[in-house]
């Protein structure tokens, strides 16, 4: 509709003011002024996003210490496959992704369905409580989780006191438990965030569909899988893409809860890139190669998720 | 059966609520306790609030960190709102084929992982350190600039501009306002709620940003709040009461904003998926 309107205007104006040259320049000016509104952002995003992407690509074929870089062809890319730290980082990030994202999305969906019940009491209390973790900064909550799961932390005191464990578990020094803590932490922080998206989408679902299903004898589980999930498909797709991109880049939690340890068992790709560039002797070239792995993963996973979810919106 | 389901629903929701709130309660209670009490798992309020705060302000450089974080967050928010709303308005009000293509390309930047561009960005700011001292490495300017324009907020403003009545623009033009005049005198005042929602989210992102400041800031006096907390958290002999105080102070602004402006808060979050 709006397109039709502007088209009509464009035709009207020159007809009406055919004579004056000044009006003509005015119209020309108005057509161009739109670019003035957007130009600063275009330049800024080009300088701070696209240009660095190109730079990183070029860097991924270079190697050397600090500023002394030279082209080494595909050597960095070959180095990737034989680099145990990189393989550990890739494996850990994949584990976080494959377990945490589905876990969180299912949990958030489930909570939002429970909260969508119109007869439920204390609804806003539950909603606010479950959303509350989102107001914390990633660093702050990471430090809290690190202390909670420490050897003498509250979780261990609780486990021992109530007989769930005979002695304190050193969560953060155990390769398996350290990963569990990271996954629990991210799930704690982001479940409420995703739940809010589902809740608002559920409010737009026509209640009569559920009534019709109930009359047809569908139980709660059938209703969930055959009405709720298909109706929320676009928003589930959106949240799984944002969560995937987020988890692929996980940094703050890993650095502040386990610092990648014990022995690289929780190191993430982002942390490895940071370490390669700023903790070890800087090798910006190889760091850029590793960073392109994240780029490739983001692109591939986004495409897969679009495919799985069927048609693009 | 029905009452059983009901009971299960309340049980499950209560567990979720307790798990969500518990770390907050622990954090707040710990602010009032001695470090020893915190490690012994004391869950009752103590009398050490003043002592902890005093130690925090005397031994930890929290005031400069608060000032740095505030400066960065305020300027970032202002720049993001200005640039993103100008662009969102421009892309929607002056639609053309060329602009639509450019817009789609800009959206692609949302997929770029920050870790992939931080090294080139670091080198870029390193190379201008001498010519542009305000934006070199270890400056607040360098923290602000790369975060000041994001495709996400251009998208956000464009989506919201779709609902802006175009008649108002025409009316402004007839009244003799320039194009920028229309924008600042008519668009900005009418879109207050959109600006509020965007401001909350930008401020929070900036206040909590960790990786980029960690990369670009070096001297201790330039530290932002997340850098300070991360530093306190990794110390070998932590004073828990004091660290918890720092965390509570860091969380207060965002928690307050959330409780006072819940509607805008959620609107800002959801902005991306409307329409």
XYZ file of C-alpha atoms in Angstrom:
588
model
C 0.000 0.000 0.000
C 2.659 2.463 1.020
C 4.608 1.663 -2.115
C 1.625 2.518 -4.265
C 1.243 5.791 -2.448
C 4.809 6.907 -2.984
C 4.671 5.932 -6.607
C 1.596 8.065 -7.092
C 3.266 11.001 -5.387
C 6.341 10.746 -7.505
C 4.175 10.988 -10.585
C 2.029 13.785 -9.240
C 4.706 16.134 -8.130
C 6.568 16.575 -11.415
C 3.300 17.086 -13.252
C 2.138 19.789 -10.939
C 5.402 21.677 -10.853
C 6.650 21.012 -14.321
C 7.703 24.598 -14.891
C 10.012 25.640 -12.103
C 13.560 24.438 -12.098
C 13.789 24.926 -8.372
C 11.035 22.431 -7.678
C 12.801 19.943 -9.898
C 16.007 20.205 -7.905
C 13.851 19.916 -4.791
C 12.426 16.636 -5.944
C 15.854 15.389 -6.925
C 17.095 16.474 -3.521
C 14.274 14.687 -1.736
C 15.037 11.479 -3.571
C 18.667 11.670 -2.554
C 18.173 12.887 0.998
C 16.987 9.426 2.030
C 20.567 8.280 1.595
C 21.757 10.974 4.004
C 19.700 9.387 6.771
C 21.265 5.980 6.295
C 24.783 6.840 5.153
C 26.456 7.155 8.581
C 25.212 3.746 9.641
C 26.255 2.192 6.352
C 29.762 3.604 6.713
C 30.022 2.627 10.382
C 28.834 -0.943 9.846
C 31.172 -1.273 6.884
C 34.159 -0.031 8.891
C 33.405 -1.921 12.105
C 31.863 -5.146 10.753
C 32.421 -5.891 7.086
C 35.939 -4.510 6.702
C 37.220 -6.475 9.743
C 35.597 -9.606 8.288
C 37.632 -9.150 5.107
C 40.726 -8.395 7.180
C 40.201 -11.543 9.252
C 39.862 -13.556 6.063
C 43.162 -12.199 4.744
C 44.786 -12.717 8.162
C 43.705 -16.342 8.167
C 46.318 -16.983 5.448
C 49.095 -15.217 7.357
C 51.229 -16.165 10.287
C 53.855 -14.657 12.534
C 54.314 -13.076 15.925
C 52.503 -9.825 16.704
C 52.827 -7.371 13.840
C 55.291 -9.400 11.754
C 52.942 -11.304 9.536
C 53.582 -13.022 6.254
C 51.445 -15.044 3.898
C 51.685 -18.768 4.518
C 48.950 -20.025 2.235
C 46.798 -22.743 3.710
C 49.247 -23.620 6.511
C 46.957 -22.207 9.220
C 44.018 -24.178 7.932
C 46.088 -27.374 7.952
C 47.317 -26.587 11.447
C 43.690 -26.536 12.672
C 43.180 -30.246 12.164
C 46.243 -31.247 14.137
C 45.758 -28.740 16.939
C 44.501 -30.547 20.071
C 43.422 -27.303 21.782
C 41.368 -26.297 18.768
C 39.768 -29.738 18.609
C 39.007 -29.516 22.345
C 37.493 -26.043 21.872
C 35.395 -27.198 18.930
C 34.216 -30.308 20.782
C 33.344 -28.381 23.946
C 31.475 -25.682 22.056
C 29.552 -28.362 20.133
C 28.657 -30.176 23.353
C 27.411 -26.933 24.923
C 25.419 -26.238 21.787
C 23.905 -29.679 21.251
C 22.866 -30.167 24.855
C 22.171 -26.690 26.115
C 20.140 -25.156 23.264
C 17.557 -27.985 22.926
C 17.347 -28.369 26.703
C 16.683 -24.684 27.191
C 14.178 -24.389 24.350
C 12.147 -27.380 25.529
C 12.200 -26.083 29.094
C 11.184 -22.576 27.994
C 8.360 -23.946 25.813
C 7.113 -26.116 28.625
C 7.160 -23.253 31.133
C 5.399 -20.916 28.717
C 2.615 -23.448 28.094
C 2.121 -23.857 31.846
C 2.064 -20.086 32.308
C -0.338 -19.549 29.430
C -3.152 -21.203 31.385
C -5.676 -18.379 31.989
C -6.880 -19.888 35.278
C -3.393 -20.065 36.790
C -2.808 -18.073 39.968
C 0.321 -16.020 40.790
C 1.022 -15.948 37.073
C 2.913 -12.664 37.008
C 4.980 -13.688 40.042
C 6.126 -16.848 38.266
C 6.761 -14.971 35.031
C 8.855 -12.254 36.661
C 10.748 -14.744 38.841
C 11.714 -16.939 35.903
C 12.656 -13.938 33.775
C 14.738 -12.328 36.532
C 18.081 -14.023 35.656
C 18.097 -11.965 32.435
C 18.840 -8.744 34.309
C 22.215 -10.016 35.511
C 25.364 -9.379 33.580
C 27.061 -12.465 32.178
C 30.181 -11.834 34.218
C 28.297 -11.259 37.471
C 26.202 -14.392 37.283
C 29.220 -16.426 36.174
C 31.131 -15.425 39.301
C 28.088 -16.310 41.430
C 27.840 -19.742 39.809
C 31.537 -20.310 40.274
C 31.135 -19.783 44.022
C 27.882 -21.760 44.234
C 29.556 -24.779 42.648
C 32.883 -24.468 44.466
C 34.199 -27.373 46.574
C 32.982 -25.649 49.733
C 30.162 -23.910 47.870
C 26.492 -23.945 48.752
C 25.543 -26.671 46.276
C 28.043 -29.084 47.819
C 26.977 -28.195 51.363
C 23.404 -28.895 50.322
C 24.252 -32.199 48.604
C 26.237 -33.490 51.574
C 23.760 -32.277 54.186
C 20.798 -33.982 52.546
C 22.692 -37.144 51.663
C 22.761 -36.758 47.877
C 26.535 -37.079 47.972
C 28.813 -38.652 50.554
C 31.491 -36.013 50.099
C 31.845 -32.717 48.312
C 32.163 -32.989 44.530
C 34.887 -30.833 43.056
C 32.629 -29.686 40.210
C 35.002 -27.198 38.632
C 38.033 -29.503 38.707
C 36.296 -32.390 36.989
C 36.111 -32.347 33.161
C 32.585 -33.779 33.110
C 31.079 -31.755 35.960
C 32.707 -28.541 34.786
C 30.816 -28.858 31.496
C 27.616 -29.604 33.387
C 28.053 -26.450 35.479
C 28.543 -24.331 32.338
C 25.407 -25.820 30.767
C 23.363 -25.354 33.945
C 24.579 -21.759 34.207
C 23.667 -20.781 30.635
C 20.300 -22.491 30.972
C 19.622 -20.581 34.190
C 20.450 -17.272 32.540
C 18.538 -17.655 29.251
C 15.495 -19.889 29.785
C 13.311 -17.039 31.030
C 14.419 -14.868 28.126
C 13.228 -17.417 25.564
C 10.110 -18.138 27.587
C 8.974 -14.517 27.229
C 9.111 -14.859 23.431
C 6.974 -18.012 23.514
C 4.520 -16.512 25.985
C 3.830 -13.529 23.787
C 3.478 -15.750 20.718
C 1.070 -18.014 22.608
C -1.117 -15.047 23.430
C -1.712 -14.595 19.711
C -2.816 -18.199 19.220
C -6.587 -18.434 18.863
C -7.990 -20.153 21.967
C -10.786 -21.745 19.959
C -8.281 -24.042 18.248
C -7.526 -25.631 21.623
C -11.200 -25.932 22.426
C -11.873 -27.636 19.103
C -8.974 -30.025 19.769
C -10.279 -30.792 23.255
C -13.721 -31.589 21.855
C -12.051 -33.900 19.353
C -10.485 -35.676 22.313
C -6.878 -34.478 22.045
C -5.015 -34.668 25.361
C -2.571 -32.072 26.650
C 0.461 -33.755 25.089
C -1.209 -34.068 21.682
C -2.308 -30.443 21.909
C 1.254 -29.430 22.690
C 2.819 -31.243 19.742
C 0.060 -30.755 17.205
C -1.050 -27.214 17.929
C 1.413 -25.320 20.102
C 4.642 -26.394 18.427
C 3.449 -25.863 14.812
C 1.875 -22.510 15.714
C 5.068 -21.313 17.378
C 7.359 -22.622 14.649
C 8.588 -19.220 13.415
C 9.412 -18.036 16.934
C 11.039 -21.348 17.860
C 13.162 -20.975 14.740
C 14.071 -17.408 15.681
C 15.048 -18.318 19.247
C 17.006 -21.388 18.191
C 19.006 -19.347 15.698
C 19.787 -16.590 18.204
C 20.634 -19.152 20.901
C 22.836 -21.101 18.502
C 24.729 -17.995 17.448
C 25.027 -16.989 21.116
C 26.257 -20.370 22.345
C 28.737 -20.720 19.469
C 30.334 -17.499 20.699
C 30.238 -18.378 24.398
C 33.027 -16.586 26.211
C 32.070 -14.739 29.419
C 30.786 -17.813 31.274
C 33.650 -20.103 30.372
C 36.292 -17.522 31.251
C 34.714 -16.565 34.568
C 33.457 -19.927 35.831
C 36.199 -22.380 34.829
C 38.656 -20.290 32.782
C 38.548 -23.103 30.235
C 39.754 -25.686 32.706
C 40.397 -28.164 34.022
C 42.983 -28.747 31.280
C 41.014 -27.231 28.368
C 37.989 -29.396 29.119
C 35.650 -26.401 28.948
C 37.625 -24.049 26.692
C 35.374 -22.529 23.999
C 36.296 -21.420 20.482
C 35.954 -17.734 21.408
C 38.179 -18.204 24.436
C 40.785 -19.973 22.318
C 40.754 -17.084 19.834
C 41.194 -14.665 22.729
C 44.032 -16.721 24.185
C 45.791 -17.033 20.816
C 45.613 -13.268 20.314
C 46.083 -11.808 23.773
C 47.167 -14.435 26.305
C 49.840 -16.508 24.546
C 52.449 -15.029 22.200
C 50.076 -13.271 19.829
C 49.452 -15.103 16.570
C 46.765 -12.987 14.943
C 46.876 -14.993 11.727
C 46.102 -18.350 13.267
C 43.550 -16.737 15.612
C 41.729 -15.419 12.539
C 41.701 -18.869 10.998
C 40.084 -20.266 14.140
C 37.595 -17.390 14.123
C 36.513 -18.232 10.596
C 35.501 -21.647 11.863
C 32.844 -19.902 13.987
C 31.732 -17.882 10.958
C 31.384 -21.038 8.861
C 29.521 -22.812 11.684
C 27.108 -19.890 12.139
C 26.295 -19.867 8.437
C 25.901 -23.644 8.133
C 23.784 -24.012 11.274
C 21.525 -21.103 10.301
C 20.915 -22.655 6.889
C 20.177 -26.060 8.443
C 17.755 -24.533 10.921
C 15.933 -22.701 8.150
C 15.701 -25.925 6.155
C 14.498 -27.984 9.091
C 11.847 -25.436 9.921
C 10.604 -25.545 6.340
C 9.691 -22.444 4.438
C 11.321 -19.114 5.150
C 9.023 -16.600 6.727
C -6.697 -36.141 37.596
C -7.305 -32.476 37.075
C -6.302 -31.480 40.601
C -3.234 -33.693 40.264
C -2.220 -31.850 37.065
C -2.829 -28.556 38.849
C -0.606 -29.606 41.722
C 2.124 -30.695 39.313
C 1.929 -27.372 37.468
C 2.337 -25.372 40.678
C 5.114 -27.627 41.932
C 7.051 -27.345 38.692
C 6.590 -23.583 38.403
C 7.567 -23.108 42.045
C 10.765 -25.089 41.580
C 11.599 -23.039 38.482
C 10.890 -19.813 40.359
C 12.991 -20.843 43.378
C 15.919 -21.906 41.188
C 15.698 -18.600 39.323
C 15.506 -16.417 42.411
C 17.812 -18.293 44.761
C 21.142 -16.916 43.431
C 19.728 -13.397 43.857
C 18.686 -14.051 47.430
C 22.047 -15.575 48.234
C 23.814 -12.606 46.656
C 21.754 -10.095 48.645
C 22.060 -11.978 51.928
C 25.809 -12.384 51.433
C 26.273 -8.625 51.169
C 25.330 -8.424 54.840
C 27.596 -11.260 55.966
C 31.255 -11.780 56.776
C 33.309 -13.667 54.208
C 33.611 -16.632 56.603
C 29.844 -16.802 57.048
C 29.326 -16.767 53.296
C 31.647 -19.754 52.844
C 29.898 -21.581 55.667
C 26.651 -21.270 53.773
C 24.863 -18.788 56.003
C 21.531 -17.898 54.433
C 20.338 -15.366 56.996
C 20.973 -11.634 56.874
C 23.916 -10.521 58.999
C 25.218 -7.235 60.304
C 28.200 -6.735 58.035
C 26.570 -4.652 55.314
C 28.288 -1.392 56.259
C 31.680 -3.056 56.826
C 31.495 -4.804 53.446
C 30.545 -1.631 51.602
C 33.263 0.298 53.417
C 35.903 -2.284 52.506
C 34.627 -2.314 48.927
C 34.910 1.436 48.459
C 38.230 1.648 50.310
C 40.130 -1.283 48.819
C 38.606 -1.792 45.381
C 38.630 0.770 42.580
C 34.891 0.537 42.143
C 34.154 4.261 41.777
C 36.325 4.769 38.674
C 34.879 1.568 37.221
C 31.344 2.814 37.818
C 32.233 6.145 36.184
C 33.831 4.446 33.153
C 30.918 2.085 32.686
C 28.422 4.941 32.980
C 30.274 7.122 30.451
C 30.523 4.253 27.981
C 26.918 3.152 28.421
C 25.453 6.666 28.168
C 27.420 7.666 25.058
C 26.855 4.291 23.375
C 23.139 4.476 24.048
C 22.899 8.030 22.726
C 24.876 7.251 19.556
C 23.040 3.990 18.894
C 19.626 5.611 19.259
C 20.567 8.560 17.051
C 22.233 6.605 14.238
C 19.911 3.598 14.263
C 16.731 5.665 14.303
C 17.998 7.950 11.506
C 18.815 4.885 9.442
C 15.639 2.974 10.301
C 13.586 6.044 9.393
C 15.564 6.562 6.198
C 15.241 2.969 5.035
C 11.483 2.951 5.654
C 10.419 6.479 4.651
C 12.610 6.859 1.580
C 12.243 3.358 0.252
C 13.995 2.519 -2.963
C 15.289 -0.634 -4.542
C 18.882 0.352 -3.877
C 18.213 1.022 -0.212
C 16.365 -2.263 0.241
C 19.366 -4.133 -1.109
C 21.754 -2.219 1.150
C 19.460 -2.895 4.113
C 19.559 -6.647 3.474
C 23.342 -6.528 3.281
C 23.497 -4.621 6.585
C 21.315 -7.288 8.212
C 23.934 -9.892 7.311
C 26.283 -8.168 9.751
C 24.100 -9.502 12.568
C 25.460 -12.958 11.803
C 29.080 -11.902 12.236
C 30.459 -13.400 15.455
C 32.285 -10.792 17.484
C 35.175 -13.141 18.158
C 35.816 -13.220 14.398
C 36.337 -9.474 14.093
C 37.922 -8.575 17.407
C 41.482 -9.152 16.227
C 41.163 -6.936 13.096
C 39.309 -4.330 15.198
C 42.067 -4.397 17.799
C 44.679 -3.870 15.081
C 42.566 -1.148 13.485
C 42.356 0.828 16.721
C 46.047 0.154 17.283
C 46.898 1.717 13.941
C 45.012 4.949 14.717
C 46.407 5.276 18.254
C 48.870 7.985 17.174
C 46.674 9.987 14.794
C 43.416 9.802 16.763
C 44.433 9.606 20.422
C 40.789 9.617 21.581
C 40.106 6.356 19.771
C 43.341 4.429 20.227
C 43.912 1.276 22.237
C 43.088 1.686 25.922
C 40.560 4.499 25.373
C 36.866 4.664 26.190
C 36.310 5.942 22.641
C 37.543 2.673 21.201
C 35.168 0.763 23.474
C 32.215 2.843 22.273
C 32.732 3.136 18.508
C 32.292 -0.462 17.267
C 29.213 -0.946 19.434
C 27.517 2.313 18.444
C 25.950 1.060 15.254
C 24.278 -2.283 15.065
C 22.091 -3.610 12.285
C 19.787 -5.001 14.933
C 18.640 -1.564 16.091
C 18.317 -0.242 12.531
C 16.013 -3.191 11.926
C 14.218 -2.471 15.197
C 13.566 1.171 14.284
C 12.570 0.302 10.753
C 9.989 -2.210 12.003
C 8.541 0.378 14.360
C 8.569 3.119 11.704
C 6.141 0.999 9.669
C 3.481 1.982 12.193
C 4.379 5.675 12.114
C 1.630 7.709 10.358
C 3.061 9.027 7.077
C 0.533 11.887 7.003
C 2.472 13.517 9.811
C 5.534 13.697 7.583
C 3.572 15.304 4.762
C 2.018 17.772 7.198
C 5.481 18.707 8.434
C 6.775 19.227 4.905
C 3.827 21.457 4.041
C 4.539 23.452 7.181
C 7.944 24.128 5.710
C 10.048 21.867 7.884
C 13.220 20.467 6.346
C 13.582 16.681 6.142
C 15.754 16.672 9.257
C 13.263 19.027 10.895
C 10.480 16.532 10.239
C 12.629 13.833 11.769
C 13.624 15.676 14.945
C 10.440 17.685 15.547
C 7.797 15.148 14.540
C 9.230 11.613 14.361
C 11.371 11.612 17.509
C 8.646 12.952 19.862
C 5.998 10.557 18.494
C 8.248 7.521 18.803
C 9.134 7.995 22.478
C 8.196 4.454 23.515
C 10.285 2.926 20.738
C 13.247 5.008 21.874
C 12.684 3.981 25.483
C 12.644 0.293 24.588
C 15.784 0.599 22.463
C 17.532 2.685 25.133
C 16.969 0.053 27.821
C 18.377 -2.761 25.727
C 21.371 -0.760 24.456
C 22.208 0.492 27.928
C 22.087 -3.037 29.333
C 24.205 -4.483 26.529
C 26.785 -1.776 26.964
C 26.787 -1.937 30.783
C 27.320 -5.697 30.687
C 29.713 -5.890 27.725
C 32.808 -7.872 28.642
C 34.846 -9.236 25.735
C 35.531 -6.050 23.763
C 36.497 -3.899 26.793
C 38.686 -6.803 27.952
C 40.485 -6.735 24.595
C 40.864 -3.004 24.116
C 41.293 -1.633 27.665
C 44.588 -2.220 29.411
C 45.233 0.150 32.281
C 43.490 -0.631 35.588
C 42.010 2.868 35.899
C 40.133 2.433 32.614
C 38.419 -0.757 33.831
C 34.675 -1.150 33.467
C 32.441 -2.882 36.007
C 32.405 -6.336 34.329
C 36.216 -6.266 34.075
C 36.455 -5.345 37.746
C 34.081 -8.113 38.843
C 35.841 -10.670 36.691
C 39.091 -9.604 38.306
C 37.692 -9.837 41.845
C 36.154 -13.214 41.026
C 39.464 -14.707 39.995
C 41.422 -13.586 43.045
C 42.996 -16.310 45.148
C 41.848 -15.072 48.529
C 38.414 -13.704 47.775
C 36.497 -11.645 50.328
C 33.041 -12.963 49.470
C 31.084 -10.274 51.264
C 32.951 -7.571 49.370
C 32.695 -9.319 45.980
C 28.973 -9.838 46.470
C 28.611 -6.134 47.263
C 30.329 -5.266 43.986
C 28.063 -7.670 42.087
C 24.936 -6.263 43.701
C 26.007 -2.706 42.851
C 26.690 -3.785 39.264
C 23.320 -5.498 38.952
C 21.279 -2.721 40.588
C 20.975 -0.398 37.561
C 19.709 -3.100 35.208
C 17.437 -4.634 37.846
C 15.947 -1.208 38.631
C 15.353 -0.472 34.963
C 13.667 -3.838 34.630
C 11.309 -3.333 37.554
C 10.458 0.274 36.717
C 10.012 -0.166 32.975
C 8.973 -3.782 32.488
C 6.750 -2.996 29.527
C 9.433 -1.155 27.556
C 11.942 -3.779 28.591
C 9.951 -6.598 27.065
C 8.983 -4.446 24.066
C 12.663 -3.838 23.355
C 13.449 -7.523 23.578
C 10.605 -8.463 21.308
C 11.231 -5.663 18.833
C 13.072 -7.971 16.551
C 10.244 -10.380 15.887
C 7.225 -8.135 15.459
C 5.691 -7.897 12.029
